[in-house]
mmCIF file of C-alpha atoms in Angstrom:
data_model
loop_
_atom_site.group_PDB
_atom_site.id
_atom_site.type_symbol
_atom_site.label_atom_id
_atom_site.label_comp_id
_atom_site.label_asym_id
_atom_site.label_seq_id
_atom_site.Cartn_x
_atom_site.Cartn_y
_atom_site.Cartn_z
ATOM 1 C CA MET A 141 230.652 -42.942 30.151
ATOM 2 C CA ALA A 142 226.927 -43.221 29.352
ATOM 3 C CA GLU A 143 225.955 -43.739 25.713
ATOM 4 C CA ALA A 144 224.496 -40.591 24.125
ATOM 5 C CA LYS A 145 220.793 -40.869 23.402
ATOM 6 C CA ARG A 146 219.550 -40.652 19.859
ATOM 7 C CA ASP A 147 217.157 -37.918 18.823
ATOM 8 C CA TYR A 148 213.591 -39.088 19.535
ATOM 9 C CA TYR A 149 212.343 -38.013 16.113
ATOM 10 C CA GLU A 150 215.176 -39.977 14.521
ATOM 11 C CA VAL A 151 214.323 -43.028 16.626
ATOM 12 C CA LEU A 152 210.742 -43.067 15.354
ATOM 13 C CA GLY A 153 211.749 -42.044 11.838
ATOM 14 C CA VAL A 154 209.488 -38.982 11.657
ATOM 15 C CA GLY A 155 210.060 -35.298 11.068
ATOM 16 C CA LYS A 156 209.802 -32.662 13.773
ATOM 17 C CA ASP A 157 206.577 -31.434 12.226
ATOM 18 C CA ALA A 158 204.939 -34.892 12.445
ATOM 19 C CA ASP A 159 201.417 -34.912 13.872
ATOM 20 C CA ASP A 160 200.112 -37.263 16.563
ATOM 21 C CA ALA A 161 198.789 -39.775 14.035
ATOM 22 C CA ALA A 162 202.152 -40.049 12.256
ATOM 23 C CA ILE A 163 204.002 -40.475 15.566
ATOM 24 C CA LYS A 164 201.594 -43.159 16.713
ATOM 25 C CA LYS A 165 201.790 -45.004 13.392
ATOM 26 C CA ALA A 166 205.609 -44.952 13.421
ATOM 27 C CA TYR A 167 205.783 -46.223 16.992
ATOM 28 C CA ARG A 168 203.237 -48.960 16.364
ATOM 29 C CA ALA A 169 205.355 -50.328 13.508
ATOM 30 C CA LEU A 170 208.537 -50.307 15.619
ATOM 31 C CA ALA A 171 206.818 -51.771 18.684
ATOM 32 C CA LYS A 172 205.400 -54.615 16.645
ATOM 33 C CA LYS A 173 208.784 -55.296 15.029
ATOM 34 C CA TYR A 174 210.929 -55.188 18.173
ATOM 35 C CA HIS A 175 208.488 -56.301 20.885
ATOM 36 C CA PRO A 176 210.170 -58.814 23.255
ATOM 37 C CA ASP A 177 207.314 -61.292 22.798
ATOM 38 C CA MET A 178 208.156 -61.331 19.102
ATOM 39 C CA ASN A 179 211.924 -61.506 19.698
ATOM 40 C CA PRO A 180 212.487 -63.661 22.806
ATOM 41 C CA GLY A 181 216.064 -63.401 24.077
ATOM 42 C CA ASP A 182 217.102 -60.802 21.481
ATOM 43 C CA LYS A 183 218.858 -58.091 23.511
ATOM 44 C CA GLU A 184 219.272 -55.782 20.530
ATOM 45 C CA ALA A 185 215.542 -55.934 19.748
ATOM 46 C CA GLU A 186 214.788 -55.298 23.444
ATOM 47 C CA LYS A 187 217.057 -52.260 23.388
ATOM 48 C CA LYS A 188 215.374 -50.821 20.279
ATOM 49 C CA PHE A 189 211.957 -51.482 21.758
ATOM 50 C CA LYS A 190 212.855 -49.564 24.927
ATOM 51 C CA GLU A 191 214.331 -46.739 22.861
ATOM 52 C CA ALA A 192 211.200 -46.458 20.690
ATOM 53 C CA SER A 193 208.908 -46.631 23.741
ATOM 54 C CA GLU A 194 210.821 -43.845 25.453
ATOM 55 C CA ALA A 195 210.623 -41.684 22.329
ATOM 56 C CA TYR A 196 206.894 -42.294 21.987
ATOM 57 C CA ALA A 197 206.253 -41.548 25.679
ATOM 58 C CA VAL A 198 207.747 -38.086 25.167
ATOM 59 C CA LEU A 199 206.525 -37.179 21.683
ATOM 60 C CA SER A 200 202.955 -38.385 22.286
ATOM 61 C CA ASP A 201 202.597 -36.107 25.318
ATOM 62 C CA PRO A 202 202.116 -32.430 24.294
ATOM 63 C CA ASP A 203 203.828 -31.023 27.429
ATOM 64 C CA LYS A 204 206.775 -33.406 27.284
ATOM 65 C CA ARG A 205 207.171 -32.861 23.555
ATOM 66 C CA ARG A 206 207.231 -29.085 24.052
ATOM 67 C CA GLN A 207 209.945 -29.435 26.725
ATOM 68 C CA TYR A 208 211.935 -31.807 24.542
ATOM 69 C CA ASP A 209 211.736 -29.485 21.519
ATOM 70 C CA GLN A 210 213.073 -26.650 23.702
ATOM 71 C CA PHE A 211 215.703 -28.369 25.863
ATOM 72 C CA GLY A 212 216.313 -31.760 24.255
ATOM 73 C CA HIS A 213 217.141 -34.738 26.474
ATOM 74 C CA ALA A 214 218.258 -32.353 29.219
ATOM 75 C CA ALA A 215 214.590 -31.600 29.933
ATOM 76 C CA PHE A 216 214.199 -35.011 31.619
ATOM 77 C CA GLU A 217 217.542 -35.470 33.355
ATOM 78 C CA GLY A 218 217.629 -35.589 37.131
ATOM 79 C CA GLY A 219 213.929 -35.501 37.892
ATOM 80 C CA ALA A 220 211.950 -37.711 35.615
ATOM 81 C CA GLY A 221 212.940 -41.140 36.827
ATOM 82 C CA GLY A 222 211.536 -43.910 38.748
ATOM 83 C CA ALA A 223 207.929 -44.435 37.792
ATOM 84 C CA GLY A 224 208.352 -47.995 36.635
ATOM 85 C CA GLY A 225 209.858 -47.112 33.252
ATOM 86 C CA PHE A 226 212.978 -48.234 31.441
ATOM 87 C CA GLY A 227 216.289 -46.989 32.748
ATOM 88 C CA GLY A 228 214.584 -44.659 35.192
ATOM 89 C CA PHE A 229 212.461 -42.926 32.540
ATOM 90 C CA ASP A 230 208.920 -42.066 33.584
ATOM 91 C CA PHE A 231 206.205 -43.479 31.305
ATOM 92 C CA SER A 232 203.325 -42.076 33.321
ATOM 93 C CA GLY A 233 200.820 -40.328 31.099
ATOM 94 C CA ALA A 234 201.756 -42.287 27.980
ATOM 95 C CA ASP A 235 198.831 -44.273 26.555
ATOM 96 C CA PHE A 236 200.044 -47.613 25.202
ATOM 97 C CA SER A 237 196.786 -49.518 25.664
ATOM 98 C CA ASP A 238 195.310 -49.025 22.210
ATOM 99 C CA ILE A 239 198.626 -49.671 20.476
ATOM 100 C CA PHE A 240 199.350 -52.924 22.294
ATOM 101 C CA GLY A 241 195.721 -53.927 21.941
ATOM 102 C CA ASP A 242 196.171 -53.627 18.179
ATOM 103 C CA ILE A 243 199.513 -55.442 18.242
ATOM 104 C CA PHE A 244 198.293 -58.392 20.252
ATOM 105 C CA GLY A 245 195.121 -58.442 18.220
ATOM 106 C CA ASP A 246 197.288 -58.967 15.141
ATOM 107 C CA LEU A 247 199.356 -61.612 16.871
ATOM 108 C CA PHE A 248 196.411 -63.629 18.123
ATOM 109 C CA GLY A 249 194.032 -63.461 15.196
ATOM 110 C CA GLY A 250 192.985 -59.883 14.642
ATOM 111 C CA GLY A 251 190.380 -59.613 17.403
ATOM 112 C CA ARG A 252 189.140 -56.346 18.819
ATOM 113 C CA ARG A 253 190.639 -54.864 21.939
ATOM 114 C CA GLY A 254 188.655 -54.296 25.096
ATOM 115 C CA GLY A 255 185.759 -51.911 24.898
ATOM 116 C CA ALA A 256 184.777 -52.859 21.363
ATOM 117 C CA ARG A 257 181.170 -53.542 20.566
ATOM 118 C CA GLY A 258 179.965 -57.072 21.260
ATOM 119 C CA GLY A 259 180.288 -59.486 18.364
ATOM 120 C CA ASN A 260 176.685 -60.744 18.624
ATOM 121 C CA GLY A 261 174.941 -57.485 17.687
ATOM 122 C CA PRO A 262 173.106 -56.921 14.383
ATOM 123 C CA MET A 263 175.530 -56.634 11.451
ATOM 124 C CA LYS A 264 174.891 -55.567 7.879
ATOM 125 C CA GLY A 265 175.426 -58.255 5.273
ATOM 126 C CA ALA A 266 178.345 -58.209 2.863
ATOM 127 C CA ASN A 267 178.102 -56.378 -0.443
ATOM 128 C CA ILE A 268 178.043 -58.349 -3.692
ATOM 129 C CA ARG A 269 180.122 -57.095 -6.623
ATOM 130 C CA LYS A 270 179.334 -57.837 -10.253
ATOM 131 C CA SER A 271 180.391 -56.287 -13.556
ATOM 132 C CA ILE A 272 178.612 -55.733 -16.861
ATOM 133 C CA ARG A 273 179.723 -54.509 -20.282
ATOM 134 C CA ILE A 274 177.801 -51.893 -22.241
ATOM 135 C CA THR A 275 178.311 -50.021 -25.501
ATOM 136 C CA PHE A 276 179.557 -46.464 -25.875
ATOM 137 C CA GLU A 277 176.078 -45.258 -26.828
ATOM 138 C CA GLU A 278 174.471 -47.055 -23.858
ATOM 139 C CA ALA A 279 176.865 -45.240 -21.539
ATOM 140 C CA VAL A 280 175.938 -41.907 -23.114
ATOM 141 C CA PHE A 281 172.156 -42.306 -23.042
ATOM 142 C CA GLY A 282 171.678 -44.868 -20.269
ATOM 143 C CA CYS A 283 170.048 -48.276 -20.538
ATOM 144 C CA GLU A 284 168.388 -51.137 -18.683
ATOM 145 C CA LYS A 285 170.286 -54.374 -18.069
ATOM 146 C CA GLU A 286 169.340 -57.658 -16.420
ATOM 147 C CA LEU A 287 171.658 -59.626 -14.147
ATOM 148 C CA ASP A 288 171.247 -63.329 -13.407
ATOM 149 C CA LEU A 289 172.500 -63.864 -9.831
ATOM 150 C CA VAL A 290 172.430 -66.484 -7.106
ATOM 151 C CA LEU A 291 171.222 -64.761 -3.918
ATOM 152 C CA LYS A 292 170.675 -65.993 -0.374
ATOM 153 C CA ASP A 293 167.390 -65.643 1.503
ATOM 154 C CA PRO A 294 166.336 -66.720 5.019
ATOM 155 C CA CYS A 295 165.413 -70.383 5.108
ATOM 156 C CA GLU A 296 161.641 -70.841 4.927
ATOM 157 C CA ASP A 297 161.693 -73.866 7.274
ATOM 158 C CA CYS A 298 163.747 -72.417 10.155
ATOM 159 C CA HIS A 299 163.091 -68.710 9.395
ATOM 160 C CA GLY A 300 166.813 -67.981 9.421
ATOM 161 C CA THR A 301 167.633 -69.482 12.833
ATOM 162 C CA GLY A 302 169.484 -72.486 11.382
ATOM 163 C CA ALA A 303 167.859 -74.761 13.957
ATOM 164 C CA LYS A 304 165.659 -77.709 13.099
ATOM 165 C CA PRO A 305 161.955 -76.776 13.140
ATOM 166 C CA GLY A 306 160.619 -77.271 16.681
ATOM 167 C CA THR A 307 164.017 -76.519 18.257
ATOM 168 C CA SER A 308 165.891 -73.306 19.041
ATOM 169 C CA PRO A 309 169.538 -72.203 19.111
ATOM 170 C CA GLU A 310 171.154 -72.381 22.563
ATOM 171 C CA THR A 311 173.402 -69.944 24.355
ATOM 172 C CA CYS A 312 177.054 -70.550 23.530
ATOM 173 C CA PRO A 313 178.763 -72.108 26.558
ATOM 174 C CA LYS A 314 182.193 -70.755 25.630
ATOM 175 C CA CYS A 315 181.308 -67.046 25.561
ATOM 176 C CA GLY A 316 178.095 -67.110 27.609
ATOM 177 C CA GLY A 317 176.143 -65.558 24.725
ATOM 178 C CA ARG A 318 178.375 -62.482 24.469
ATOM 179 C CA GLY A 319 179.863 -63.500 21.127
ATOM 180 C CA GLN A 320 183.379 -62.618 22.327
ATOM 181 C CA VAL A 321 186.044 -64.234 24.437
ATOM 182 C CA VAL A 322 188.917 -62.606 26.317
ATOM 183 C CA TYR A 323 192.457 -63.944 26.009
ATOM 184 C CA THR A 324 195.096 -62.911 28.547
ATOM 185 C CA SER A 325 198.792 -62.808 27.723
ATOM 186 C CA GLN A 326 201.946 -61.570 29.424
ATOM 187 C CA SER A 327 203.794 -58.783 27.682
ATOM 188 C CA PHE A 328 206.767 -56.630 28.464
ATOM 189 C CA PHE A 329 204.396 -54.210 30.165
ATOM 190 C CA GLY A 330 202.572 -56.870 32.145
ATOM 191 C CA THR A 331 199.228 -58.542 31.562
ATOM 192 C CA VAL A 332 197.426 -57.686 28.326
ATOM 193 C CA GLN A 333 193.833 -58.664 27.606
ATOM 194 C CA ASN A 334 192.735 -59.207 24.027
ATOM 195 C CA VAL A 335 189.077 -59.533 23.012
ATOM 196 C CA GLN A 336 188.273 -61.742 20.039
ATOM 197 C CA THR A 337 185.228 -63.134 18.290
ATOM 198 C CA CYS A 338 184.176 -66.399 19.890
ATOM 199 C CA PRO A 339 185.443 -69.259 17.693
ATOM 200 C CA ASN A 340 182.703 -71.580 18.952
ATOM 201 C CA CYS A 341 179.682 -69.537 17.831
ATOM 202 C CA GLY A 342 181.304 -67.198 15.311
ATOM 203 C CA GLY A 343 180.209 -64.141 17.292
ATOM 204 C CA SER A 344 176.481 -64.924 17.260
ATOM 205 C CA GLY A 345 176.344 -65.945 20.932
ATOM 206 C CA LYS A 346 174.262 -68.971 19.932
ATOM 207 C CA VAL A 347 175.055 -72.582 19.002
ATOM 208 C CA ILE A 348 172.836 -74.989 17.097
ATOM 209 C CA LYS A 349 172.663 -78.603 18.219
ATOM 210 C CA ASP A 350 169.947 -79.795 15.838
ATOM 211 C CA LYS A 351 170.561 -78.208 12.437
ATOM 212 C CA CYS A 352 167.801 -77.451 9.974
ATOM 213 C CA PRO A 353 167.958 -80.146 7.263
ATOM 214 C CA LYS A 354 166.904 -77.728 4.515
ATOM 215 C CA CYS A 355 169.661 -75.161 5.033
ATOM 216 C CA SER A 356 172.164 -77.384 6.890
ATOM 217 C CA GLY A 357 172.143 -74.991 9.831
ATOM 218 C CA THR A 358 173.213 -71.919 7.865
ATOM 219 C CA GLY A 359 169.819 -70.245 8.154
ATOM 220 C CA TYR A 360 169.829 -69.387 4.436
ATOM 221 C CA THR A 361 168.964 -70.960 1.105
ATOM 222 C CA ALA A 362 170.285 -69.869 -2.268
ATOM 223 C CA SER A 363 168.258 -69.349 -5.431
ATOM 224 C CA ARG A 364 168.838 -67.849 -8.864
ATOM 225 C CA LYS A 365 167.195 -64.462 -9.436
ATOM 226 C CA LYS A 366 167.030 -61.867 -12.174
ATOM 227 C CA ILE A 367 167.867 -58.323 -11.081
ATOM 228 C CA GLN A 368 167.068 -55.261 -13.195
ATOM 229 C CA VAL A 369 169.838 -52.653 -13.283
ATOM 230 C CA SER A 370 169.169 -49.097 -14.454
ATOM 231 C CA ILE A 371 172.342 -47.647 -15.956
ATOM 232 C CA PRO A 372 172.172 -43.834 -15.742
ATOM 233 C CA ALA A 373 172.950 -41.643 -18.750
ATOM 234 C CA GLY A 374 176.524 -40.338 -18.647
ATOM 235 C CA ILE A 375 178.089 -43.160 -16.655
ATOM 236 C CA ASP A 376 181.777 -43.658 -17.409
ATOM 237 C CA ASN A 377 184.001 -46.706 -17.646
ATOM 238 C CA GLY A 378 184.842 -48.183 -14.220
ATOM 239 C CA GLN A 379 182.036 -46.448 -12.335
ATOM 240 C CA SER A 380 179.535 -48.501 -10.327
ATOM 241 C CA VAL A 381 175.802 -48.574 -9.764
ATOM 242 C CA ARG A 382 174.639 -49.398 -6.217
ATOM 243 C CA ILE A 383 171.414 -51.374 -5.747
ATOM 244 C CA ARG A 384 170.334 -51.249 -2.128
ATOM 245 C CA ASP A 385 169.497 -54.415 -0.156
ATOM 246 C CA LYS A 386 170.435 -56.856 -2.917
ATOM 247 C CA GLY A 387 173.623 -58.122 -1.258
ATOM 248 C CA GLU A 388 174.237 -60.858 1.322
ATOM 249 C CA PRO A 389 171.732 -61.224 4.186
ATOM 250 C CA GLY A 390 172.555 -59.498 7.463
ATOM 251 C CA VAL A 391 173.688 -61.244 10.634
ATOM 252 C CA ASN A 392 171.619 -61.365 13.826
ATOM 253 C CA GLY A 393 168.832 -59.290 12.343
ATOM 254 C CA GLY A 394 171.071 -56.836 10.519
ATOM 255 C CA PRO A 395 170.104 -55.377 7.100
ATOM 256 C CA ARG A 396 171.142 -56.899 3.803
ATOM 257 C CA GLY A 397 174.202 -55.654 2.011
ATOM 258 C CA ASP A 398 174.126 -53.934 -1.378
ATOM 259 C CA LEU A 399 174.754 -55.037 -4.939
ATOM 260 C CA LEU A 400 177.552 -53.042 -6.588
ATOM 261 C CA VAL A 401 177.523 -53.288 -10.389
ATOM 262 C CA GLU A 402 180.731 -52.103 -12.057
ATOM 263 C CA VAL A 403 180.232 -50.801 -15.584
ATOM 264 C CA ASN A 404 182.754 -51.547 -18.328
ATOM 265 C CA VAL A 405 182.235 -49.434 -21.461
ATOM 266 C CA SER A 406 183.371 -50.842 -24.811
ATOM 267 C CA ARG A 407 185.565 -48.711 -27.064
ATOM 268 C CA HIS A 408 183.947 -46.927 -29.983
ATOM 269 C CA PRO A 409 185.558 -47.120 -33.448
ATOM 270 C CA VAL A 410 185.064 -43.375 -34.083
ATOM 271 C CA PHE A 411 184.422 -41.532 -30.818
ATOM 272 C CA GLN A 412 186.647 -40.972 -27.810
ATOM 273 C CA ARG A 413 185.467 -39.613 -24.486
ATOM 274 C CA GLN A 414 186.981 -37.307 -21.880
ATOM 275 C CA ASP A 415 184.638 -36.565 -18.975
ATOM 276 C CA VAL A 416 181.447 -35.213 -20.650
ATOM 277 C CA HIS A 417 183.078 -34.311 -23.970
ATOM 278 C CA ILE A 418 183.391 -36.432 -27.109
ATOM 279 C CA PHE A 419 186.244 -36.199 -29.623
ATOM 280 C CA SER A 420 186.487 -37.495 -33.193
ATOM 281 C CA THR A 421 188.319 -36.941 -36.471
ATOM 282 C CA VAL A 422 186.605 -36.356 -39.831
ATOM 283 C CA PRO A 423 188.457 -36.457 -43.170
ATOM 284 C CA ILE A 424 187.716 -33.815 -45.825
ATOM 285 C CA SER A 425 188.870 -33.661 -49.409
ATOM 286 C CA PHE A 426 191.502 -31.284 -50.716
ATOM 287 C CA ALA A 427 188.903 -29.580 -52.896
ATOM 288 C CA VAL A 428 186.459 -28.993 -50.020
ATOM 289 C CA ALA A 429 189.257 -27.604 -47.873
ATOM 290 C CA ALA A 430 190.279 -25.201 -50.615
ATOM 291 C CA LEU A 431 186.869 -24.194 -51.932
ATOM 292 C CA GLY A 432 184.626 -24.839 -48.938
ATOM 293 C CA GLY A 433 181.565 -27.040 -48.858
ATOM 294 C CA ASP A 434 179.386 -29.295 -46.711
ATOM 295 C CA VAL A 435 180.693 -32.355 -44.863
ATOM 296 C CA ARG A 436 178.791 -35.013 -42.944
ATOM 297 C CA ILE A 437 179.941 -35.408 -39.322
ATOM 298 C CA PRO A 438 178.815 -38.486 -37.344
ATOM 299 C CA THR A 439 177.672 -37.806 -33.730
ATOM 300 C CA VAL A 440 175.953 -39.899 -31.057
ATOM 301 C CA ASP A 441 172.723 -38.113 -32.057
ATOM 302 C CA GLY A 442 173.132 -38.935 -35.751
ATOM 303 C CA ASP A 443 174.906 -37.230 -38.639
ATOM 304 C CA VAL A 444 175.289 -33.455 -38.676
ATOM 305 C CA ILE A 445 175.900 -31.404 -41.841
ATOM 306 C CA TYR A 446 178.666 -28.869 -41.281
ATOM 307 C CA THR A 447 179.720 -26.182 -43.771
ATOM 308 C CA VAL A 448 183.493 -25.960 -44.151
ATOM 309 C CA LYS A 449 184.882 -22.512 -44.900
ATOM 310 C CA PRO A 450 187.098 -22.001 -47.988
ATOM 311 C CA GLY A 451 190.804 -22.215 -47.185
ATOM 312 C CA THR A 452 190.333 -24.504 -44.178
ATOM 313 C CA LYS A 453 193.621 -25.949 -42.951
ATOM 314 C CA THR A 454 194.175 -29.497 -41.766
ATOM 315 C CA ASP A 455 193.696 -30.142 -38.010
ATOM 316 C CA THR A 456 191.106 -27.361 -37.801
ATOM 317 C CA LYS A 457 188.947 -27.888 -34.657
ATOM 318 C CA VAL A 458 185.147 -27.728 -34.824
ATOM 319 C CA ARG A 459 182.923 -27.557 -31.740
ATOM 320 C CA LEU A 460 179.428 -29.050 -31.853
ATOM 321 C CA LYS A 461 177.814 -27.632 -28.736
ATOM 322 C CA GLY A 462 175.607 -29.949 -26.674
ATOM 323 C CA LYS A 463 176.474 -33.062 -28.694
ATOM 324 C CA GLY A 464 178.577 -34.638 -25.918
ATOM 325 C CA VAL A 465 177.746 -36.799 -22.885
ATOM 326 C CA PRO A 466 175.022 -35.947 -20.339
ATOM 327 C CA SER A 467 176.182 -35.024 -16.850
ATOM 328 C CA LEU A 468 175.504 -37.659 -14.177
ATOM 329 C CA ARG A 469 174.334 -34.907 -11.836
ATOM 330 C CA ASN A 470 171.960 -33.362 -14.366
ATOM 331 C CA SER A 471 171.051 -35.346 -17.460
ATOM 332 C CA GLN A 472 169.680 -32.162 -19.080
ATOM 333 C CA VAL A 473 173.216 -30.736 -19.240
ATOM 334 C CA ARG A 474 175.478 -32.194 -21.919
ATOM 335 C CA GLY A 475 179.065 -31.719 -22.907
ATOM 336 C CA ASP A 476 180.293 -30.847 -26.396
ATOM 337 C CA HIS A 477 181.589 -32.786 -29.375
ATOM 338 C CA TYR A 478 184.962 -31.628 -30.700
ATOM 339 C CA VAL A 479 185.817 -32.582 -34.288
ATOM 340 C CA THR A 480 189.230 -32.370 -35.925
ATOM 341 C CA LEU A 481 189.073 -31.833 -39.694
ATOM 342 C CA VAL A 482 191.899 -33.608 -41.496
ATOM 343 C CA ILE A 483 192.580 -32.918 -45.179
ATOM 344 C CA GLN A 484 193.041 -36.058 -47.239
ATOM 345 C CA THR A 485 195.769 -35.715 -49.811
ATOM 346 C CA PRO A 486 194.947 -37.727 -52.967
ATOM 347 C CA GLU A 487 197.323 -40.665 -53.462
ATOM 348 C CA ARG A 488 196.186 -41.917 -56.887
ATOM 349 C CA LEU A 489 195.388 -39.299 -59.514
ATOM 350 C CA SER A 490 194.407 -39.652 -63.127
ATOM 351 C CA ALA A 491 196.391 -37.856 -65.798
ATOM 352 C CA GLU A 492 193.599 -35.306 -66.107
ATOM 353 C CA ALA A 493 193.629 -34.666 -62.332
ATOM 354 C CA LYS A 494 197.405 -34.247 -62.308
ATOM 355 C CA GLU A 495 197.219 -31.766 -65.182
ATOM 356 C CA ALA A 496 194.438 -29.871 -63.380
ATOM 357 C CA LEU A 497 196.584 -29.550 -60.246
ATOM 358 C CA ARG A 498 199.562 -28.330 -62.270
ATOM 359 C CA LYS A 499 197.375 -25.740 -63.939
ATOM 360 C CA PHE A 500 196.056 -24.792 -60.482
ATOM 361 C CA ASP A 501 199.612 -24.133 -59.258
ATOM 362 C CA GLU A 502 200.288 -22.000 -62.347
ATOM 363 C CA LEU A 503 197.150 -19.935 -61.853
ATOM 364 C CA THR A 504 197.733 -19.336 -58.149
ATOM 365 C CA GLY A 505 201.384 -18.511 -58.787
ATOM 366 C CA ASN A 506 200.690 -16.096 -61.656
ATOM 367 C CA THR A 507 197.899 -14.297 -59.861
ATOM 368 C CA LEU A 508 200.404 -12.275 -57.874
ATOM 369 C CA GLN A 509 201.915 -10.976 -61.113
ATOM 370 C CA GLN A 510 198.662 -9.846 -62.715
ATOM 371 C CA SER A 511 198.142 -6.191 -63.422
ATOM 372 C CA ALA A 512 195.264 -4.290 -61.915
ATOM 373 C CA GLY A 513 193.468 -4.107 -65.252
ATOM 374 C CA GLY A 514 193.532 -7.875 -65.797
ATOM 375 C CA GLU A 515 192.470 -8.934 -62.319
ATOM 376 C CA LYS A 516 188.743 -9.341 -63.032
ATOM 377 C CA THR A 517 189.365 -11.430 -66.134
ATOM 378 C CA GLU A 518 191.901 -13.590 -64.305
ATOM 379 C CA LYS A 519 189.581 -14.153 -61.322
ATOM 380 C CA LYS A 520 186.810 -15.250 -63.644
ATOM 381 C CA LYS A 521 189.104 -17.701 -65.427
ATOM 382 C CA LYS A 522 190.416 -18.981 -62.090
ATOM 383 C CA LYS A 523 186.913 -19.583 -60.718
ATOM 384 C CA GLY A 524 185.909 -21.585 -63.754
ATOM 385 C CA PHE A 525 189.066 -23.634 -63.525
ATOM 386 C CA MET A 526 188.661 -24.256 -59.797
ATOM 387 C CA ASP A 527 185.213 -25.678 -60.440
ATOM 388 C CA LYS A 528 186.845 -28.069 -62.883
ATOM 389 C CA VAL A 529 189.513 -29.054 -60.305
ATOM 390 C CA LYS A 530 186.827 -29.751 -57.730
ATOM 391 C CA GLU A 531 184.894 -31.876 -60.223
ATOM 392 C CA VAL A 532 187.992 -33.910 -61.147
ATOM 393 C CA LEU A 533 189.172 -34.457 -57.555
ATOM 394 C CA GLU A 534 185.775 -35.540 -56.323
ATOM 395 C CA GLU A 535 185.187 -38.115 -59.051
#
């Protein structure tokens, strides 16, 4: 009795709603794991490889997948065999070339598969990454910084060819100047060709017999340079500034790479930042909270005098509009500064201050019991006493 076939979606480990990319990715992982060239003589691995290949051949083909979703394995029984597949299954129409090109590229050094662009064409140079540290205020308003870097430039003697003056690079004999070589290997599906960068010339298509003594054949010389970096107002911690054409030199006439400067912003002892808004906490005295008054609030633009209303409670939020961080997109637009007012409870009081607070409690408690006729007199007495409390507490 023939062994029942597993569900193709289960074989690949994907859901029935998986798209083509997910199916291809799942199959590539299984094919690389169970490929016979990776598991010589392992019958179980060979079986799983065949099973995964059969599932991919169906699910990667829209028509076959539609039939399978409707009829299951019965859709291919009795009429699909014989086109050189496994166990009579027809693999015609299934495109394995790019997958096995990737697999064998990994196995033999990560080269490109056939049809890729030649390795000796112009290539942009690598980017250089550096980091700098700035203050909180510098991040808010922007600043100018100077970096001291070692950068490469084309050799003045050989003009970047790497060859000794009076000589020229020669065509690479291994790749014939193409910059790539083709390796042929036998796989389970037959002959597979894998294209890789030529190891003899490094993909340039040229070899140097007589190297330039100044640059040792590299074509470049290194020198220390100072680079000015403009840090824009509003930049945040971890963001980068890109300086064009200040990276590594290009290859075969390609453009230079870029300099990427990562910005690290130091913490501020008072301010905290969230996007374009600034947050801080300002202490106020018990007397100011009760009676009202002016407090000095530090901001990135300098101190601001804010009038506290009488009866202000602790943790009251104050918004200072336009005192936050400029937007990177538009430096004329700024966020806000949010201040939390926290009442400071006195810890050490003189005998006079303690007596004043006790009298304050008595006055505020008795006020509710005053008659209508004595209210004006009591308010006047209370005001005079409150002035005394404020004077004592603020000493």
